[in-house]
XYZ file of C-alpha atoms in Angstrom:
361
model
C 130.467 66.981 71.221
C 131.477 69.379 68.470
C 131.934 72.970 69.095
C 128.943 73.729 66.790
C 126.663 71.203 68.718
C 127.712 73.061 71.940
C 126.717 76.303 70.618
C 123.306 74.872 69.605
C 123.013 73.386 73.198
C 123.736 76.901 74.490
C 120.758 77.983 72.589
C 122.290 79.781 69.716
C 121.349 79.014 66.079
C 124.160 78.592 63.647
C 123.274 79.574 60.052
C 125.392 79.272 56.890
C 126.062 82.703 55.181
C 126.428 81.116 51.889
C 124.416 79.475 48.976
C 125.606 77.841 45.670
C 123.948 75.513 43.481
C 126.864 72.942 44.164
C 126.339 73.250 47.837
C 122.695 72.299 47.393
C 123.199 69.507 44.832
C 126.271 67.628 46.009
C 124.930 66.993 49.730
C 127.487 69.467 51.417
C 124.535 71.685 52.645
C 122.716 68.434 53.998
C 125.977 67.320 55.644
C 126.287 70.630 57.404
C 122.687 70.262 58.701
C 123.286 66.684 59.842
C 126.859 67.051 61.329
C 127.475 70.603 62.073
C 124.073 71.617 63.658
C 123.427 74.294 60.885
C 119.888 75.311 61.123
C 119.440 78.040 58.643
C 120.998 79.982 55.702
C 121.450 83.479 54.631
C 122.352 85.037 51.295
C 123.085 88.499 49.782
C 124.030 89.969 46.439
C 127.739 89.508 47.083
C 127.171 85.741 47.731
C 125.097 85.222 44.567
C 127.587 87.208 42.561
C 130.359 84.888 43.499
C 128.256 81.834 43.205
C 127.301 82.421 39.655
C 130.421 84.010 38.506
C 132.667 81.177 39.810
C 130.537 78.086 38.698
C 129.229 76.521 35.493
C 126.398 75.019 37.533
C 124.162 77.830 36.543
C 124.983 77.932 32.919
C 122.280 75.703 31.630
C 119.489 77.333 33.553
C 120.580 80.815 32.481
C 120.788 79.713 28.886
C 117.257 78.359 28.929
C 115.679 81.270 30.884
C 117.535 83.698 28.425
C 116.226 81.843 25.338
C 112.753 82.019 26.978
C 112.922 85.745 26.962
C 114.047 86.472 30.590
C 117.202 88.793 31.261
C 118.862 90.827 33.950
C 117.105 91.173 37.286
C 114.059 89.022 36.232
C 116.419 86.254 35.255
C 118.392 86.441 38.337
C 115.462 86.235 40.727
C 114.132 83.212 38.869
C 117.534 81.640 39.416
C 118.023 82.576 42.935
C 114.475 81.470 43.925
C 115.248 78.060 42.726
C 118.290 77.845 45.025
C 116.263 79.480 47.862
C 113.305 77.253 47.650
C 115.547 74.145 47.423
C 117.405 75.288 50.530
C 114.198 76.211 52.183
C 112.977 72.552 51.649
C 116.252 71.249 53.187
C 115.524 73.246 56.336
C 111.773 72.716 56.479
C 112.221 69.829 58.918
C 113.981 72.099 61.429
C 111.305 74.817 60.848
C 108.601 72.354 61.655
C 110.340 70.747 64.532
C 110.841 74.252 66.223
C 107.405 75.490 65.275
C 108.876 78.262 62.988
C 111.515 79.509 65.409
C 114.478 78.143 63.438
C 114.958 76.701 59.900
C 114.910 79.773 57.870
C 116.468 80.819 54.517
C 116.913 84.502 53.490
C 116.632 86.295 50.222
C 117.403 90.036 49.692
C 115.435 92.490 47.679
C 117.236 94.445 45.233
C 119.853 96.753 47.065
C 118.970 99.434 44.437
C 115.751 99.837 46.575
C 117.576 100.602 49.975
C 116.206 104.154 50.038
C 112.735 103.495 48.286
C 110.071 102.431 50.825
C 107.303 101.660 48.400
C 109.259 99.619 45.985
C 111.006 97.729 48.758
C 107.647 96.779 50.142
C 106.329 95.765 46.717
C 109.531 93.608 45.928
C 109.182 91.928 49.567
C 105.519 90.881 48.745
C 106.485 89.685 45.170
C 109.455 87.658 46.318
C 107.766 86.112 49.279
C 104.846 85.096 47.088
C 106.939 83.521 44.522
C 109.063 81.658 47.016
C 106.049 79.857 48.254
C 107.727 78.598 51.203
C 106.750 79.630 54.956
C 110.438 79.464 56.041
C 111.811 82.092 53.683
C 112.754 85.398 55.268
C 112.928 88.546 52.949
C 115.907 90.675 53.650
C 115.031 94.243 53.911
C 117.792 97.072 54.969
C 117.307 98.839 58.249
C 117.760 102.171 56.601
C 115.397 105.068 57.479
C 113.514 104.367 54.302
C 113.614 100.592 54.898
C 111.941 101.003 58.336
C 108.471 101.682 57.240
C 108.681 98.779 54.762
C 109.634 96.548 57.476
C 106.702 97.627 59.402
C 104.405 97.231 56.630
C 105.727 93.805 55.471
C 105.296 92.604 59.012
C 101.782 93.709 59.244
C 101.234 91.913 55.767
C 102.550 88.806 57.496
C 105.747 88.641 55.584
C 108.631 87.183 57.622
C 111.603 89.703 57.306
C 115.402 89.624 57.826
C 116.341 93.137 58.745
C 119.761 93.693 57.264
C 122.436 96.363 57.471
C 122.291 97.148 61.145
C 125.458 98.463 62.793
C 124.513 99.763 66.310
C 122.257 99.192 69.172
C 120.264 102.274 67.981
C 119.871 100.739 64.459
C 118.748 97.525 66.169
C 116.144 99.270 68.402
C 114.792 101.190 65.281
C 114.370 98.054 63.458
C 112.982 96.026 66.247
C 110.348 98.826 66.876
C 109.460 98.851 63.272
C 108.807 95.056 63.530
C 106.929 95.511 66.766
C 104.672 98.119 65.363
C 103.705 95.767 62.477
C 102.979 93.055 65.143
C 100.835 95.332 67.256
C 98.952 96.404 64.116
C 98.257 92.585 63.455
C 97.098 92.321 67.114
C 94.601 95.186 66.694
C 93.395 93.886 63.329
C 92.650 90.470 65.002
C 95.276 88.737 62.874
C 97.817 86.062 63.915
C 100.822 88.050 65.368
C 103.288 85.152 64.963
C 105.322 86.605 62.153
C 108.921 85.191 62.040
C 111.819 87.938 61.896
C 115.596 88.356 62.656
C 117.475 91.646 62.983
C 121.056 91.292 61.465
C 123.786 93.377 63.353
C 127.117 93.508 61.338
C 130.202 92.936 63.381
C 133.566 92.585 61.558
C 133.160 95.737 59.465
C 133.478 97.744 62.561
C 137.077 96.419 63.342
C 138.221 96.710 59.735
C 136.972 100.399 59.563
C 139.219 101.518 62.580
C 142.244 99.317 62.222
C 144.616 102.131 61.399
C 143.026 104.470 63.945
C 142.782 102.333 67.191
C 145.857 101.333 69.293
C 146.875 97.801 68.814
C 145.428 96.750 72.185
C 141.954 97.604 70.912
C 142.194 95.683 67.752
C 139.246 93.315 66.967
C 137.318 94.497 70.139
C 135.136 97.198 68.605
C 132.686 94.831 66.902
C 132.222 92.665 69.822
C 131.595 95.744 72.121
C 128.980 97.094 69.721
C 127.421 93.572 69.758
C 127.453 93.546 73.572
C 125.626 96.939 73.717
C 123.084 95.771 71.181
C 122.496 92.435 73.229
C 121.682 94.354 76.111
C 119.150 96.400 74.155
C 117.774 93.261 72.854
C 117.247 91.722 76.229
C 115.752 94.722 77.633
C 113.411 95.163 74.893
C 112.131 91.604 74.916
C 111.564 92.092 78.813
C 109.646 95.289 78.323
C 105.949 95.654 79.104
C 105.260 96.383 75.525
C 106.794 93.188 74.308
C 105.371 91.172 77.030
C 101.938 92.307 76.015
C 102.594 91.376 72.390
C 103.959 88.046 73.566
C 100.787 87.405 75.622
C 98.855 87.817 72.348
C 100.961 85.158 70.539
C 103.611 87.227 68.980
C 106.824 85.728 68.148
C 109.948 87.591 69.276
C 112.343 88.924 66.562
C 115.769 87.320 67.180
C 119.030 89.231 67.088
C 121.417 87.780 64.426
C 125.203 88.282 64.309
C 126.274 88.909 60.784
C 129.599 89.628 59.252
C 131.354 87.215 61.608
C 134.166 86.063 59.409
C 137.523 87.200 60.729
C 139.377 89.464 58.216
C 142.567 89.960 60.455
C 145.117 87.213 59.403
C 146.766 87.734 62.779
C 143.645 87.107 65.008
C 141.990 83.690 65.666
C 139.726 82.775 62.918
C 136.912 81.923 65.229
C 137.202 85.040 67.347
C 133.684 86.342 66.637
C 131.980 82.985 66.984
C 133.471 82.454 70.452
C 132.982 86.128 71.645
C 129.290 86.239 70.625
C 127.984 83.039 72.184
C 124.495 84.034 73.453
C 121.266 82.223 73.987
C 118.210 82.992 71.624
C 120.386 84.632 69.072
C 121.601 83.511 65.565
C 125.153 83.583 64.260
C 125.336 83.375 60.431
C 128.868 82.556 59.330
C 130.901 82.094 56.213
C 131.513 78.570 55.137
C 135.242 78.946 55.740
C 134.548 80.003 59.407
C 131.981 77.269 59.887
C 134.553 74.672 59.018
C 137.274 76.372 61.264
C 134.913 76.451 64.257
C 133.922 72.864 63.758
C 137.568 71.942 63.608
C 139.219 73.863 66.361
C 136.464 76.152 67.719
C 135.779 76.870 71.542
C 132.570 78.114 72.844
C 133.111 81.136 74.987
C 131.283 82.376 78.162
C 127.787 83.468 77.176
C 127.341 87.144 76.570
C 125.980 88.820 79.846
C 122.531 90.409 79.585
C 123.717 93.544 81.129
C 126.135 94.227 78.351
C 129.353 93.356 80.243
C 132.227 95.728 79.799
C 130.867 97.118 76.463
C 130.386 100.664 77.823
C 134.025 101.026 79.275
C 135.426 99.487 75.978
C 133.462 101.941 73.825
C 134.571 104.756 76.096
C 138.146 103.603 75.271
C 137.491 103.786 71.488
C 135.895 107.283 71.875
C 139.104 108.425 73.707
C 141.058 107.109 70.975
C 139.093 109.356 68.552
C 136.378 106.881 67.297
C 133.147 108.540 67.044
C 130.966 105.328 67.377
C 127.699 106.891 66.266
C 129.033 108.524 63.268
C 130.841 105.362 62.287
C 127.544 103.428 62.570
C 125.969 105.729 60.065
C 128.958 105.532 57.723
C 129.060 101.777 57.942
C 125.398 101.513 57.031
C 125.856 103.849 54.115
C 128.957 102.061 53.056
C 127.266 98.742 53.383
C 124.296 99.741 51.169
C 126.697 101.023 48.543
C 128.893 97.786 48.661
C 125.676 95.650 48.054
C 124.848 98.017 45.144
C 128.247 97.332 43.702
C 127.936 93.616 44.212
C 124.378 93.744 42.630
C 125.824 95.760 39.435
C 128.604 93.169 39.057
C 125.961 90.402 39.431
C 123.845 91.876 36.662
C 126.980 92.189 34.498
C 127.822 88.512 35.057
C 124.081 87.538 34.417
C 124.075 89.646 31.156
C 127.575 88.391 29.984
C 126.678 84.738 30.614
C 123.429 85.070 28.968
C 124.632 86.607 25.710
C 127.763 84.154 25.621
C 125.534 80.959 26.152
C 122.728 82.171 23.856
C 125.491 81.601 21.151
C 125.966 77.846 22.205
C 123.737 75.205 20.689
């Protein structure tokens, strides 16, 4: 049994954190589904920027849409939706088999809207409607301004992937925003079974403190933060409030491990996959990490529901001068800015390609 299949048997979903037209068209994604137990997919502005910049596979569609009067953000979302809907169709059998628990594909609203509640909600509704697939999650950042949009989108029945979460506090805030939307649907006599995941970023923690923490603590902060969040996740799902919602037919929001590719060349490349094995969670991983885990990965001991030794580890980081709460806020802010930068670079690539290809007969 492959390591990816072992994780699946443990009860964790493996999603691919990548999308390109070549992956979709040449059978690679289907092979990952069939052979490596991949059951979903996530995307973000950085992924689309790299896909479009480094491939000619998008040239003809960009050329045609530009000649038809589309440009910039409008053109991009038209192109992205073609990829997202094709991927969603490939995962639809998983979505049907699991009755909507798994088999999801994620598309993010413009990161320029991270601090604009009303525009985020409007964009989420628009993208979900245009996708026209029940297994498409719309990514909304878990910023302070994003939380009301998450609640409203959930109340409107739009499946949401809450992104840019960096701590257990971020996770709880996002989970409660989702739950408020679910409870409002219950009170309005609507079906409360709305799909959602909450994405907690892992590797950026360790990259942020690599020069500050002693070597003995390297590559341990992200997992410790994940363990703390996992305890909060289990506690919340076992709470009377959630039990009541479940009794009305609500679907739990799953915790998703994001940013799980190893950046430290001196550390095992599958470290975050092994360390975050846990039932009823999702791990979305870069393609390179997926292939590494399939080749030589090992499934670790499942995360304990009590959080394990996370609190003692986090205390060691505090002693070393790491203010975990302040760093979480900084990482969320930096993450939002990073996606804005990728978005701007993506728009530049779209514009450059559009204008260049318009000159070609």
